[in-house]
mmCIF file of C-alpha atoms in Angstrom:
data_model
loop_
_atom_site.group_PDB
_atom_site.id
_atom_site.type_symbol
_atom_site.label_atom_id
_atom_site.label_comp_id
_atom_site.label_asym_id
_atom_site.label_seq_id
_atom_site.Cartn_x
_atom_site.Cartn_y
_atom_site.Cartn_z
ATOM 1 C CA MET A 168 -19.220 14.378 -16.898
ATOM 2 C CA ALA A 169 -21.087 17.719 -16.366
ATOM 3 C CA ARG A 170 -20.896 17.116 -12.609
ATOM 4 C CA LEU A 171 -17.081 16.996 -12.858
ATOM 5 C CA ASN A 172 -16.727 19.982 -15.159
ATOM 6 C CA PRO A 173 -19.378 22.479 -14.319
ATOM 7 C CA ARG A 174 -17.369 25.306 -15.905
ATOM 8 C CA ASN A 175 -16.949 23.479 -19.244
ATOM 9 C CA GLN A 176 -13.225 23.486 -19.025
ATOM 10 C CA ALA A 177 -11.506 22.812 -22.274
ATOM 11 C CA PRO A 178 -10.781 19.106 -22.882
ATOM 12 C CA SER A 179 -7.367 18.086 -21.325
ATOM 13 C CA ALA A 180 -5.520 14.896 -20.682
ATOM 14 C CA ARG A 181 -5.824 15.455 -16.882
ATOM 15 C CA LEU A 182 -9.584 16.259 -17.102
ATOM 16 C CA ALA A 183 -10.090 13.019 -19.138
ATOM 17 C CA ALA A 184 -8.048 11.097 -16.563
ATOM 18 C CA LEU A 185 -10.309 12.609 -13.784
ATOM 19 C CA ALA A 186 -13.360 11.354 -15.741
ATOM 20 C CA LEU A 187 -11.729 8.001 -15.994
ATOM 21 C CA LEU A 188 -11.288 7.716 -12.159
ATOM 22 C CA HIS A 189 -14.906 8.804 -11.744
ATOM 23 C CA GLY A 190 -15.958 6.052 -14.021
ATOM 24 C CA VAL A 191 -13.871 3.249 -12.367
ATOM 25 C CA LEU A 192 -14.050 4.263 -8.792
ATOM 26 C CA ASP A 193 -17.490 5.746 -8.440
ATOM 27 C CA ARG A 194 -19.344 4.129 -11.332
ATOM 28 C CA ARG A 195 -17.462 0.694 -11.075
ATOM 29 C CA LEU A 196 -16.806 0.513 -14.839
ATOM 30 C CA PRO A 197 -13.823 -1.382 -16.322
ATOM 31 C CA LEU A 198 -11.104 0.935 -17.245
ATOM 32 C CA ASP A 199 -11.418 0.375 -21.070
ATOM 33 C CA GLU A 200 -15.167 0.944 -20.800
ATOM 34 C CA ALA A 201 -14.766 4.073 -18.822
ATOM 35 C CA PHE A 202 -12.195 5.321 -21.280
ATOM 36 C CA GLU A 203 -14.651 5.072 -24.195
ATOM 37 C CA ASP A 204 -17.345 6.542 -21.995
ATOM 38 C CA ALA A 205 -15.360 9.571 -20.784
ATOM 39 C CA GLN A 206 -16.603 12.585 -22.561
ATOM 40 C CA ALA A 207 -13.530 14.495 -21.688
ATOM 41 C CA ALA A 208 -11.440 12.235 -23.878
ATOM 42 C CA ALA A 209 -13.306 13.289 -26.850
ATOM 43 C CA GLY A 210 -11.342 15.532 -29.151
ATOM 44 C CA LEU A 211 -7.975 14.879 -27.574
ATOM 45 C CA ALA A 212 -4.947 14.124 -29.665
ATOM 46 C CA PRO A 213 -3.689 10.526 -29.568
ATOM 47 C CA ARG A 214 -0.815 11.409 -27.373
ATOM 48 C CA ASP A 215 -3.012 13.158 -24.867
ATOM 49 C CA ARG A 216 -5.418 10.308 -24.879
ATOM 50 C CA GLY A 217 -2.592 7.962 -24.164
ATOM 51 C CA PHE A 218 -1.349 10.211 -21.123
ATOM 52 C CA ALA A 219 -4.839 10.310 -19.753
ATOM 53 C CA ARG A 220 -5.177 6.543 -19.834
ATOM 54 C CA ALA A 221 -1.712 6.001 -18.452
ATOM 55 C CA LEU A 222 -2.291 8.550 -15.686
ATOM 56 C CA ALA A 223 -5.593 6.951 -14.576
ATOM 57 C CA ALA A 224 -4.182 3.538 -14.732
ATOM 58 C CA THR A 225 -1.220 4.508 -12.600
ATOM 59 C CA VAL A 226 -3.575 5.903 -9.937
ATOM 60 C CA LEU A 227 -5.605 2.665 -9.966
ATOM 61 C CA ARG A 228 -2.376 0.475 -9.737
ATOM 62 C CA ARG A 229 -0.866 2.558 -7.082
ATOM 63 C CA LEU A 230 -4.020 3.530 -5.193
ATOM 64 C CA GLY A 231 -2.921 2.309 -1.781
ATOM 65 C CA GLN A 232 0.413 4.112 -1.887
ATOM 66 C CA ILE A 233 -1.116 7.360 -3.274
ATOM 67 C CA ASP A 234 -3.850 7.536 -0.504
ATOM 68 C CA ALA A 235 -1.240 6.838 2.142
ATOM 69 C CA VAL A 236 0.857 9.804 0.716
ATOM 70 C CA VAL A 237 -2.100 12.060 0.592
ATOM 71 C CA ALA A 238 -3.034 11.174 4.206
ATOM 72 C CA ALA A 239 0.361 11.944 5.443
ATOM 73 C CA CYS A 240 0.392 15.311 3.723
ATOM 74 C CA LEU A 241 -2.946 16.456 5.121
ATOM 75 C CA GLN A 242 -3.111 18.273 8.443
ATOM 76 C CA LYS A 243 -6.475 16.462 9.092
ATOM 77 C CA PRO A 244 -8.526 13.939 7.088
ATOM 78 C CA LEU A 245 -10.657 15.142 4.205
ATOM 79 C CA THR A 246 -14.206 15.910 5.331
ATOM 80 C CA PRO A 247 -17.107 14.093 3.362
ATOM 81 C CA LYS A 248 -17.699 17.378 1.478
ATOM 82 C CA ALA A 249 -14.014 17.598 0.538
ATOM 83 C CA ARG A 250 -14.023 14.015 -0.922
ATOM 84 C CA ALA A 251 -14.687 15.661 -4.285
ATOM 85 C CA VAL A 252 -11.150 16.648 -4.591
ATOM 86 C CA GLU A 253 -9.764 13.315 -3.650
ATOM 87 C CA ASN A 254 -9.390 12.016 -7.143
ATOM 88 C CA ILE A 255 -7.782 15.320 -8.144
ATOM 89 C CA LEU A 256 -5.145 14.942 -5.446
ATOM 90 C CA ARG A 257 -4.594 11.273 -6.605
ATOM 91 C CA LEU A 258 -3.794 12.575 -10.086
ATOM 92 C CA GLY A 259 -1.282 14.949 -8.774
ATOM 93 C CA VAL A 260 0.466 12.475 -6.631
ATOM 94 C CA ALA A 261 0.654 9.978 -9.446
ATOM 95 C CA GLN A 262 2.320 12.582 -11.690
ATOM 96 C CA LEU A 263 4.723 13.743 -9.144
ATOM 97 C CA LEU A 264 5.935 10.355 -7.718
ATOM 98 C CA PHE A 265 5.300 7.754 -10.506
ATOM 99 C CA LEU A 266 5.212 9.405 -13.796
ATOM 100 C CA GLY A 267 8.119 11.832 -13.521
ATOM 101 C CA THR A 268 6.036 14.840 -14.527
ATOM 102 C CA PRO A 269 7.912 18.143 -13.737
ATOM 103 C CA ALA A 270 6.580 19.361 -10.409
ATOM 104 C CA HIS A 271 5.586 22.816 -11.708
ATOM 105 C CA ALA A 272 3.401 21.305 -14.520
ATOM 106 C CA ALA A 273 1.999 18.571 -12.310
ATOM 107 C CA VAL A 274 0.999 20.970 -9.547
ATOM 108 C CA ALA A 275 -0.324 23.889 -11.699
ATOM 109 C CA GLU A 276 -2.213 21.711 -14.236
ATOM 110 C CA THR A 277 -3.777 19.536 -11.486
ATOM 111 C CA VAL A 278 -4.827 22.385 -9.288
ATOM 112 C CA SER A 279 -6.614 24.015 -12.372
ATOM 113 C CA LEU A 280 -9.136 21.005 -12.099
ATOM 114 C CA THR A 281 -10.539 22.560 -8.931
ATOM 115 C CA GLN A 282 -12.022 25.526 -11.020
ATOM 116 C CA GLY A 283 -15.725 26.049 -10.744
ATOM 117 C CA ARG A 284 -17.593 24.372 -7.891
ATOM 118 C CA LEU A 285 -14.455 22.972 -6.246
ATOM 119 C CA GLY A 286 -12.819 26.447 -6.188
ATOM 120 C CA ALA A 287 -12.970 26.287 -2.238
ATOM 121 C CA TYR A 288 -10.443 23.509 -2.341
ATOM 122 C CA THR A 289 -7.936 25.208 -4.692
ATOM 123 C CA SER A 290 -5.609 26.270 -1.745
ATOM 124 C CA LEU A 291 -5.866 22.880 -0.116
ATOM 125 C CA THR A 292 -5.035 21.043 -3.338
ATOM 126 C CA ASN A 293 -2.131 23.508 -4.015
ATOM 127 C CA ALA A 294 -0.729 22.985 -0.573
ATOM 128 C CA VAL A 295 -0.971 19.195 -0.441
ATOM 129 C CA LEU A 296 0.685 18.746 -3.960
ATOM 130 C CA ARG A 297 3.405 21.258 -3.150
ATOM 131 C CA ARG A 298 4.167 19.171 0.083
ATOM 132 C CA VAL A 299 4.111 16.020 -1.975
ATOM 133 C CA ALA A 300 6.606 17.565 -4.377
ATOM 134 C CA ARG A 301 9.001 18.163 -1.448
ATOM 135 C CA GLU A 302 8.503 15.098 0.711
ATOM 136 C CA GLY A 303 6.733 12.498 -1.312
ATOM 137 C CA ALA A 304 9.874 10.674 -2.462
ATOM 138 C CA VAL A 305 10.871 10.095 1.090
ATOM 139 C CA LEU A 306 7.403 8.864 2.021
ATOM 140 C CA ILE A 307 7.175 6.273 -0.704
ATOM 141 C CA ASP A 308 10.631 5.076 -0.005
ATOM 142 C CA GLY A 309 9.439 3.888 3.259
ATOM 143 C CA GLN A 310 6.330 2.148 2.083
ATOM 144 C CA ASP A 311 5.510 -1.495 1.621
ATOM 145 C CA GLU A 312 4.071 -1.112 -1.917
ATOM 146 C CA VAL A 313 2.937 -4.677 -2.162
ATOM 147 C CA ARG A 314 0.795 -4.558 0.921
ATOM 148 C CA LEU A 315 -0.598 -1.019 0.376
ATOM 149 C CA ASN A 316 -1.632 -1.805 -3.273
ATOM 150 C CA THR A 317 -3.246 -5.202 -2.615
ATOM 151 C CA PRO A 318 -6.711 -5.416 -1.184
ATOM 152 C CA PRO A 319 -6.605 -7.676 1.946
ATOM 153 C CA TRP A 320 -9.210 -10.058 0.577
ATOM 154 C CA LEU A 321 -7.196 -10.585 -2.495
ATOM 155 C CA ALA A 322 -3.881 -10.931 -0.685
ATOM 156 C CA GLN A 323 -5.506 -13.570 1.664
ATOM 157 C CA SER A 324 -6.858 -15.505 -1.253
ATOM 158 C CA TRP A 325 -3.492 -15.524 -3.004
ATOM 159 C CA GLN A 326 -1.767 -16.614 0.286
ATOM 160 C CA ALA A 327 -4.094 -19.395 0.829
ATOM 161 C CA ALA A 328 -3.627 -20.669 -2.708
ATOM 162 C CA TYR A 329 0.030 -20.051 -3.226
ATOM 163 C CA GLY A 330 1.737 -19.361 0.067
ATOM 164 C CA PRO A 331 3.069 -15.846 1.461
ATOM 165 C CA GLU A 332 6.132 -15.614 -0.705
ATOM 166 C CA ALA A 333 4.446 -16.407 -4.071
ATOM 167 C CA ALA A 334 1.492 -14.195 -3.140
ATOM 168 C CA ARG A 335 3.840 -11.181 -2.642
ATOM 169 C CA ASP A 336 5.538 -12.031 -5.903
ATOM 170 C CA ILE A 337 2.192 -11.995 -7.746
ATOM 171 C CA ALA A 338 1.208 -8.734 -6.113
ATOM 172 C CA ARG A 339 4.438 -7.096 -6.989
ATOM 173 C CA ALA A 340 4.019 -8.200 -10.639
ATOM 174 C CA HIS A 341 0.638 -6.546 -10.709
ATOM 175 C CA LEU A 342 2.354 -3.217 -10.089
ATOM 176 C CA GLN A 343 3.920 -3.340 -13.568
ATOM 177 C CA GLU A 344 2.274 -2.076 -16.710
ATOM 178 C CA ALA A 345 1.091 -5.149 -18.677
ATOM 179 C CA ALA A 346 2.502 -5.396 -22.174
ATOM 180 C CA LEU A 347 -0.029 -5.380 -25.012
ATOM 181 C CA ASP A 348 0.325 -8.368 -27.244
ATOM 182 C CA LEU A 349 -0.954 -8.226 -30.852
ATOM 183 C CA THR A 350 -1.619 -10.928 -33.499
ATOM 184 C CA VAL A 351 -1.155 -9.587 -37.004
ATOM 185 C CA LYS A 352 -2.832 -10.908 -40.149
ATOM 186 C CA GLY A 353 0.067 -10.036 -42.594
ATOM 187 C CA ASP A 354 3.657 -9.060 -42.471
ATOM 188 C CA ALA A 355 4.659 -9.159 -38.820
ATOM 189 C CA GLY A 356 7.953 -7.506 -39.481
ATOM 190 C CA ARG A 357 6.398 -4.414 -41.254
ATOM 191 C CA TRP A 358 3.851 -4.039 -38.472
ATOM 192 C CA ALA A 359 6.564 -4.257 -35.851
ATOM 193 C CA THR A 360 8.259 -1.325 -37.514
ATOM 194 C CA THR A 361 4.987 0.640 -37.970
ATOM 195 C CA LEU A 362 3.981 0.180 -34.367
ATOM 196 C CA ASP A 363 7.389 0.294 -32.962
ATOM 197 C CA ALA A 364 6.790 -3.056 -31.182
ATOM 198 C CA GLU A 365 8.823 -5.942 -30.294
ATOM 199 C CA ARG A 366 8.585 -9.111 -32.470
ATOM 200 C CA LEU A 367 8.429 -12.179 -30.202
ATOM 201 C CA PRO A 368 9.886 -15.559 -31.212
ATOM 202 C CA THR A 369 6.243 -16.882 -31.438
ATOM 203 C CA GLY A 370 5.265 -14.322 -34.103
ATOM 204 C CA SER A 371 3.157 -12.041 -31.930
ATOM 205 C CA LEU A 372 4.028 -8.407 -31.553
ATOM 206 C CA ARG A 373 4.487 -6.739 -28.036
ATOM 207 C CA TYR A 374 3.684 -3.043 -27.845
ATOM 208 C CA ARG A 375 4.806 -1.167 -24.782
ATOM 209 C CA GLY A 376 3.846 2.468 -25.875
ATOM 210 C CA ASP A 377 1.140 4.497 -24.113
ATOM 211 C CA THR A 378 -0.977 5.237 -27.139
ATOM 212 C CA ALA A 379 -4.631 4.008 -26.793
ATOM 213 C CA VAL A 380 -5.320 0.776 -28.799
ATOM 214 C CA GLY A 381 -8.049 2.321 -30.880
ATOM 215 C CA ASP A 382 -5.554 5.121 -31.990
ATOM 216 C CA LEU A 383 -2.967 2.698 -33.301
ATOM 217 C CA PRO A 384 -2.419 2.179 -36.984
ATOM 218 C CA GLY A 385 -4.027 -0.796 -38.267
ATOM 219 C CA TYR A 386 -6.655 -1.123 -35.549
ATOM 220 C CA ALA A 387 -9.623 0.277 -37.636
ATOM 221 C CA ASP A 388 -8.698 -1.769 -40.531
ATOM 222 C CA GLY A 389 -8.530 -5.016 -38.599
ATOM 223 C CA ALA A 390 -4.911 -5.656 -39.672
ATOM 224 C CA TRP A 391 -4.232 -7.065 -36.111
ATOM 225 C CA TRP A 392 -6.086 -7.797 -32.945
ATOM 226 C CA VAL A 393 -5.200 -7.815 -29.348
ATOM 227 C CA GLN A 394 -4.335 -11.421 -28.082
ATOM 228 C CA ASP A 395 -1.967 -12.509 -25.320
ATOM 229 C CA ALA A 396 1.018 -14.133 -26.858
ATOM 230 C CA ALA A 397 0.432 -17.320 -24.902
ATOM 231 C CA ALA A 398 -3.297 -17.376 -26.046
ATOM 232 C CA ALA A 399 -1.978 -17.311 -29.657
ATOM 233 C CA LEU A 400 0.299 -20.332 -29.222
ATOM 234 C CA PRO A 401 -2.437 -23.116 -29.720
ATOM 235 C CA ALA A 402 -3.360 -21.904 -33.073
ATOM 236 C CA ARG A 403 0.268 -21.716 -34.185
ATOM 237 C CA LEU A 404 1.088 -25.143 -32.756
ATOM 238 C CA LEU A 405 -2.014 -26.934 -34.166
ATOM 239 C CA GLY A 406 -1.690 -25.503 -37.679
ATOM 240 C CA ASP A 407 -4.527 -25.837 -40.037
ATOM 241 C CA VAL A 408 -7.580 -27.117 -38.287
ATOM 242 C CA ARG A 409 -10.283 -26.245 -40.743
ATOM 243 C CA GLY A 410 -12.971 -28.747 -40.663
ATOM 244 C CA GLN A 411 -12.058 -30.297 -37.363
ATOM 245 C CA HIS A 412 -14.014 -29.994 -34.128
ATOM 246 C CA MET A 413 -12.370 -27.900 -31.507
ATOM 247 C CA ILE A 414 -13.103 -27.579 -27.764
ATOM 248 C CA ASP A 415 -12.277 -24.347 -25.909
ATOM 249 C CA LEU A 416 -11.242 -25.670 -22.478
ATOM 250 C CA CYS A 417 -10.863 -22.211 -21.064
ATOM 251 C CA GLU A 418 -14.493 -21.341 -21.786
ATOM 252 C CA ILE A 419 -15.577 -24.643 -20.228
ATOM 253 C CA GLY A 420 -13.387 -24.026 -17.223
ATOM 254 C CA ARG A 421 -14.992 -20.576 -16.651
ATOM 255 C CA ALA A 422 -18.405 -22.059 -17.062
ATOM 256 C CA HIS A 423 -17.858 -24.340 -14.115
ATOM 257 C CA VAL A 424 -16.248 -21.893 -11.739
#
């Protein structure tokens, strides 16, 4: 983290998001692991931690579109030395075009991340993001979001397995933020109110907020756990299986892939 923050800037949501992108794109860490590993996230209020994660996740989900917008707003491609500001530009574009952050805040706060050793790129970052604020909406309106945000190797695999139309539908679904399903130990109704979550007919809760899981009430106490609603169905359907032998077919399937 010191490499990203040589001037020891005060912790902020955007600085934490920058550290997250570094962890995922450069260090190849899963997002959740990178989030826990990001020193910039330490000490942030729950709301800021949630924004940092949402911001980084938006960049990763819309990376193809964002990079296309950045390229269109540059007079010439970034040099290898200027690649250090690439993730900063990505954060700015995500705020301006996908998160609805007011332009003045998105530009000013993102440009501030160039303080220190990246000061030589402050003017470049400011100019690019101001152009995105003016022209970005038109640029993304003409994009093929499905194609740009899906790696070719993955698109080809889906097409071979499901056909072109279904493959595009799958890719389009991946652009949506996945809901967080929870299985609770006790009163599901009470926890639905506490977490402001939807109570599904199956008994699971569906949380759509942006607060980090570890910051939600009940997490530390083990009052509930994260589990896809579909994955919770077998236990509800089979009832009391104490003393019986069970086979986890999912684990067997993965073992033979």
